């Protein structure tokens, strides 16, 4: 099996190293990851400057690795172009910090997995629910079983698997739940401060408040100590809204009947 590993925390992040060292037992692992942290870069690609690829080393692992002067999505596009043989699986992570609810739209980790699915490759985004002092062991061990399993899993086209793992010792993980996205909202989201010259600046901060964290959600599952697997897809069309919009536009005389 050929596995492409990327992330948004950068090629030297400990979560990527944890994933690489577990997965080398499964087949050929190749790393294309951003040269520096790209968290919250979403699905951006680099259009207005050149992309550079440099050889990189992952400590403690004998794999081919490249650092890319771009975003996580760039890494997946480049990885697929540069490598002659196709990949069977793309794993993005392990991210330090959960990607739950609407965070999936900001996440570079999830975007890289989404990009891979747009290239027709089975893909998994993997995150742990802590930013500091992360325990990546449970997530890395789960990846060795879940990764190969999902390459043969029967899934609808363009499905991306978003996995969040509690940052707990492996023996404290209670199991696995298949979940839907919950909702979070942030308080004091953008903080206004002043620089030493009295000029205001703004900094994203604030605490996440769970707005929908019932036990069938990704938030609820990870809070209860379960690994959360959320199947997601590229098509976010609100199909149920289409008819209503059409009839309201018709009533306004904006569309021909
Ligand atoms: Mn990140």
Short mmCIF file of C-alpha atoms and ligand atoms in Angstrom, two decimals:
data_model
loop_
_atom_site.label_atom_id
_atom_site.label_comp_id
_atom_site.label_asym_id
_atom_site.label_seq_id
_atom_site.Cartn_x
_atom_site.Cartn_y
_atom_site.Cartn_z
CA UNK A 1 0.00 0.00 0.00
CA UNK A 2 1.18 3.53 -0.85
CA UNK A 3 0.29 6.21 1.67
CA UNK A 4 0.69 9.98 1.33
CA UNK A 5 0.94 11.78 4.64
CA UNK A 6 0.44 15.51 5.00
CA UNK A 7 -0.71 17.93 7.70
CA UNK A 8 -1.20 21.59 8.48
CA UNK A 9 1.09 21.82 11.51
CA UNK A 10 4.23 21.62 9.37
CA UNK A 11 6.63 18.88 8.31
CA UNK A 12 8.42 18.85 11.69
CA UNK A 13 5.28 18.59 13.85
CA UNK A 14 5.27 15.78 16.45
CA UNK A 15 1.80 14.58 15.35
CA UNK A 16 3.04 13.90 11.82
CA UNK A 17 6.08 12.10 13.20
CA UNK A 18 3.84 9.90 15.39
CA UNK A 19 1.69 8.99 12.39
CA UNK A 20 4.64 8.27 10.08
CA UNK A 21 6.41 6.02 12.57
CA UNK A 22 3.28 3.88 13.09
CA UNK A 23 2.34 3.65 9.41
CA UNK A 24 5.66 2.59 7.89
CA UNK A 25 4.72 -1.00 8.83
CA UNK A 26 1.77 -0.83 6.39
CA UNK A 27 3.65 -0.07 3.19
CA UNK A 28 5.42 2.78 1.45
CA UNK A 29 4.91 6.10 3.19
CA UNK A 30 5.72 9.39 1.44
CA UNK A 31 5.42 12.76 3.20
CA UNK A 32 4.56 16.06 1.49
CA UNK A 33 3.94 18.61 4.22
CA UNK A 34 4.10 22.39 4.61
CA UNK A 35 7.52 23.76 5.58
CA UNK A 36 5.85 25.81 8.33
CA UNK A 37 2.60 25.73 10.25
CA UNK A 38 -0.52 26.35 8.15
CA UNK A 39 -3.25 25.77 10.72
CA UNK A 40 -6.53 27.49 9.83
CA UNK A 41 -5.42 27.97 6.22
CA UNK A 42 -8.55 26.15 5.03
CA UNK A 43 -8.55 24.95 1.44
CA UNK A 44 -6.27 27.71 0.13
CA UNK A 45 -3.88 26.99 -2.73
CA UNK A 46 -0.90 29.11 -3.71
CA UNK A 47 -1.48 31.01 -6.94
CA UNK A 48 0.64 34.14 -6.75
CA UNK A 49 4.11 32.87 -5.92
CA UNK A 50 6.22 29.86 -6.80
CA UNK A 51 6.05 26.66 -4.79
CA UNK A 52 9.33 25.12 -3.68
CA UNK A 53 9.85 21.51 -2.68
CA UNK A 54 12.81 20.53 -0.51
CA UNK A 55 13.97 17.19 0.84
CA UNK A 56 13.10 16.81 4.49
CA UNK A 57 13.82 14.34 7.25
CA UNK A 58 11.35 12.87 9.69
CA UNK A 59 13.21 12.03 12.91
CA UNK A 60 13.24 8.34 13.68
CA UNK A 61 11.62 7.24 10.40
CA UNK A 62 13.19 6.06 7.16
CA UNK A 63 10.76 7.58 4.66
CA UNK A 64 10.91 9.92 1.71
CA UNK A 65 9.76 13.31 2.92
CA UNK A 66 9.40 16.71 1.26
CA UNK A 67 8.71 20.12 2.72
CA UNK A 68 6.59 22.42 0.57
CA UNK A 69 6.52 26.22 0.71
CA UNK A 70 2.73 26.22 0.50
CA UNK A 71 -0.54 25.09 2.01
CA UNK A 72 -1.81 21.60 2.92
CA UNK A 73 -3.93 21.51 -0.27
CA UNK A 74 -0.82 22.45 -2.30
CA UNK A 75 1.00 19.51 -0.70
CA UNK A 76 -1.65 17.03 -1.84
CA UNK A 77 -1.75 18.42 -5.38
CA UNK A 78 2.07 18.34 -5.60
CA UNK A 79 2.30 14.89 -4.04
CA UNK A 80 -0.13 13.48 -6.59
CA UNK A 81 1.68 15.19 -9.48
CA UNK A 82 5.25 14.40 -8.45
CA UNK A 83 4.72 10.72 -7.71
CA UNK A 84 4.36 8.46 -10.71
CA UNK A 85 2.59 5.67 -8.84
CA UNK A 86 -0.81 6.57 -7.41
CA UNK A 87 -1.52 6.60 -3.68
CA UNK A 88 -4.04 4.22 -2.09
CA UNK A 89 -4.60 6.43 0.91
CA UNK A 90 -3.99 10.01 2.04
CA UNK A 91 -3.75 10.69 5.75
CA UNK A 92 -3.70 14.26 7.02
CA UNK A 93 -2.45 14.80 10.55
CA UNK A 94 -2.21 13.99 13.29
CA UNK A 95 -3.32 17.54 14.00
CA UNK A 96 -2.67 19.07 17.40
CA UNK A 97 -6.16 20.35 18.17
CA UNK A 98 -9.60 18.98 17.40
CA UNK A 99 -11.42 19.66 14.14
CA UNK A 100 -15.03 19.49 15.28
CA UNK A 101 -18.25 21.08 14.01
CA UNK A 102 -17.75 24.18 11.89
CA UNK A 103 -13.99 24.08 12.53
CA UNK A 104 -13.80 21.71 9.56
CA UNK A 105 -14.25 24.72 7.25
CA UNK A 106 -11.18 26.51 8.62
CA UNK A 107 -9.00 23.45 9.00
CA UNK A 108 -6.02 22.88 6.73
CA UNK A 109 -5.91 19.30 8.01
CA UNK A 110 -9.43 18.60 6.74
CA UNK A 111 -8.87 20.58 3.52
CA UNK A 112 -5.88 18.39 2.60
CA UNK A 113 -8.02 15.27 3.02
CA UNK A 114 -10.80 16.92 1.00
CA UNK A 115 -8.33 17.77 -1.78
CA UNK A 116 -7.25 14.12 -1.89
CA UNK A 117 -10.85 12.97 -2.23
CA UNK A 118 -11.29 15.41 -5.14
CA UNK A 119 -8.38 13.51 -6.75
CA UNK A 120 -10.29 10.28 -6.20
CA UNK A 121 -8.08 9.01 -3.36
CA UNK A 122 -9.52 7.62 -0.14
CA UNK A 123 -8.61 10.08 2.56
CA UNK A 124 -8.70 10.62 6.29
CA UNK A 125 -8.19 13.75 8.38
CA UNK A 126 -6.97 12.92 11.85
CA UNK A 127 -6.79 15.18 14.89
CA UNK A 128 -6.36 14.89 18.65
CA UNK A 129 -8.43 17.01 21.01
CA UNK A 130 -5.55 18.90 22.66
CA UNK A 131 -3.23 21.66 21.48
CA UNK A 132 -0.52 21.14 24.08
CA UNK A 133 0.98 18.04 25.69
CA UNK A 134 -0.87 15.94 23.11
CA UNK A 135 -1.02 12.18 23.48
CA UNK A 136 -0.85 11.00 19.84
CA UNK A 137 -0.52 7.30 20.66
CA UNK A 138 -4.20 6.32 20.48
CA UNK A 139 -4.69 8.24 17.22
CA UNK A 140 -1.56 6.75 15.61
CA UNK A 141 -2.49 3.22 16.67
CA UNK A 142 -6.06 3.68 15.42
CA UNK A 143 -4.67 4.91 12.06
CA UNK A 144 -2.81 1.64 11.49
CA UNK A 145 -6.09 -0.29 11.57
CA UNK A 146 -8.52 2.33 10.28
CA UNK A 147 -6.32 3.44 7.33
CA UNK A 148 -6.16 0.06 5.56
CA UNK A 149 -9.80 -0.68 6.47
CA UNK A 150 -11.09 2.49 4.86
CA UNK A 151 -9.27 1.83 1.57
CA UNK A 152 -11.63 -1.11 1.00
CA UNK A 153 -14.66 0.36 2.78
CA UNK A 154 -17.83 0.79 0.74
CA UNK A 155 -18.42 4.56 0.77
CA UNK A 156 -20.32 7.00 -1.45
CA UNK A 157 -18.11 8.91 -3.93
CA UNK A 158 -16.15 11.91 -2.60
CA UNK A 159 -16.49 10.89 1.03
CA UNK A 160 -13.85 12.22 3.42
CA UNK A 161 -13.45 10.70 6.86
CA UNK A 162 -12.86 13.22 9.62
CA UNK A 163 -11.44 11.47 12.68
CA UNK A 164 -11.03 13.11 16.08
CA UNK A 165 -9.30 11.20 18.85
CA UNK A 166 -9.33 12.18 22.53
CA UNK A 167 -5.84 13.10 23.72
CA UNK A 168 -5.82 10.27 26.26
CA UNK A 169 -3.64 7.22 26.91
CA UNK A 170 -4.79 4.41 24.58
CA UNK A 171 -6.24 2.30 27.42
CA UNK A 172 -8.57 5.16 28.37
CA UNK A 173 -10.24 5.38 24.93
CA UNK A 174 -13.78 4.01 25.28
CA UNK A 175 -14.34 2.99 21.66
CA UNK A 176 -15.34 4.42 18.30
CA UNK A 177 -18.50 6.28 17.28
CA UNK A 178 -19.65 7.29 13.80
CA UNK A 179 -20.95 10.83 14.25
CA UNK A 180 -22.39 13.92 12.58
CA UNK A 181 -20.84 17.39 12.86
CA UNK A 182 -21.86 19.28 16.01
CA UNK A 183 -21.89 23.05 16.45
CA UNK A 184 -19.58 25.30 18.39
CA UNK A 185 -19.67 29.01 18.84
CA UNK A 186 -16.92 31.25 20.14
CA UNK A 187 -17.16 33.98 22.76
CA UNK A 188 -14.96 37.10 22.67
CA UNK A 189 -13.99 35.91 19.25
CA UNK A 190 -11.93 38.87 18.10
CA UNK A 191 -10.01 40.76 20.73
CA UNK A 192 -9.12 44.42 20.21
CA UNK A 193 -5.85 45.66 21.68
CA UNK A 194 -3.53 48.57 21.14
CA UNK A 195 0.06 48.42 20.05
CA UNK A 196 2.76 50.54 21.84
CA UNK A 197 2.00 53.43 19.46
CA UNK A 198 -1.69 53.44 20.32
CA UNK A 199 -2.80 51.90 17.02
CA UNK A 200 -5.48 49.23 17.43
CA UNK A 201 -4.94 45.64 16.30
CA UNK A 202 -7.16 42.59 16.47
CA UNK A 203 -6.38 39.01 17.42
CA UNK A 204 -8.59 35.94 17.14
CA UNK A 205 -9.03 34.35 20.55
CA UNK A 206 -11.90 33.33 22.78
CA UNK A 207 -13.37 30.21 24.24
CA UNK A 208 -15.36 27.63 22.29
CA UNK A 209 -18.90 27.10 23.60
CA UNK A 210 -20.70 23.96 22.54
CA UNK A 211 -23.97 24.81 20.83
CA UNK A 212 -24.80 21.26 19.70
CA UNK A 213 -22.85 18.55 21.46
CA UNK A 214 -25.38 15.72 21.79
CA UNK A 215 -23.92 12.26 21.92
CA UNK A 216 -24.43 11.58 18.20
CA UNK A 217 -22.12 14.52 17.35
CA UNK A 218 -18.35 14.59 16.95
CA UNK A 219 -18.13 16.95 19.94
CA UNK A 220 -20.25 14.72 22.19
CA UNK A 221 -18.38 11.55 21.24
CA UNK A 222 -14.90 12.95 21.93
CA UNK A 223 -16.05 14.56 25.19
CA UNK A 224 -17.27 11.12 26.30
CA UNK A 225 -13.87 9.57 25.51
CA UNK A 226 -14.74 7.99 22.14
CA UNK A 227 -12.92 8.25 18.83
CA UNK A 228 -15.22 10.16 16.48
CA UNK A 229 -15.47 9.24 12.78
CA UNK A 230 -17.52 11.75 10.76
CA UNK A 231 -18.08 10.99 7.08
CA UNK A 232 -18.17 14.27 5.16
CA UNK A 233 -18.58 15.23 1.55
CA UNK A 234 -17.59 18.00 -0.78
CA UNK A 235 -21.18 18.67 -1.90
CA UNK A 236 -22.67 21.02 0.71
CA UNK A 237 -25.58 22.08 -1.53
CA UNK A 238 -28.69 22.70 0.61
CA UNK A 239 -30.94 20.57 -1.61
CA UNK A 240 -33.95 21.06 0.66
CA UNK A 241 -33.75 24.84 0.07
CA UNK A 242 -33.73 24.70 -3.73
CA UNK A 243 -37.48 24.29 -4.28
CA UNK A 244 -38.40 27.03 -1.82
CA UNK A 245 -36.00 29.53 -3.37
CA UNK A 246 -37.32 28.73 -6.84
CA UNK A 247 -40.96 29.22 -5.84
CA UNK A 248 -40.18 32.48 -4.01
CA UNK A 249 -38.27 33.79 -7.04
CA UNK A 250 -41.22 32.76 -9.24
CA UNK A 251 -43.65 34.62 -6.95
CA UNK A 252 -41.46 37.72 -7.33
CA UNK A 253 -41.62 37.34 -11.10
CA UNK A 254 -37.86 36.79 -11.32
CA UNK A 255 -38.05 33.43 -13.09
CA UNK A 256 -40.19 32.33 -15.95
CA UNK A 257 -42.65 29.61 -14.89
MN1 LIG B 1 -3.07 22.42 12.77
#
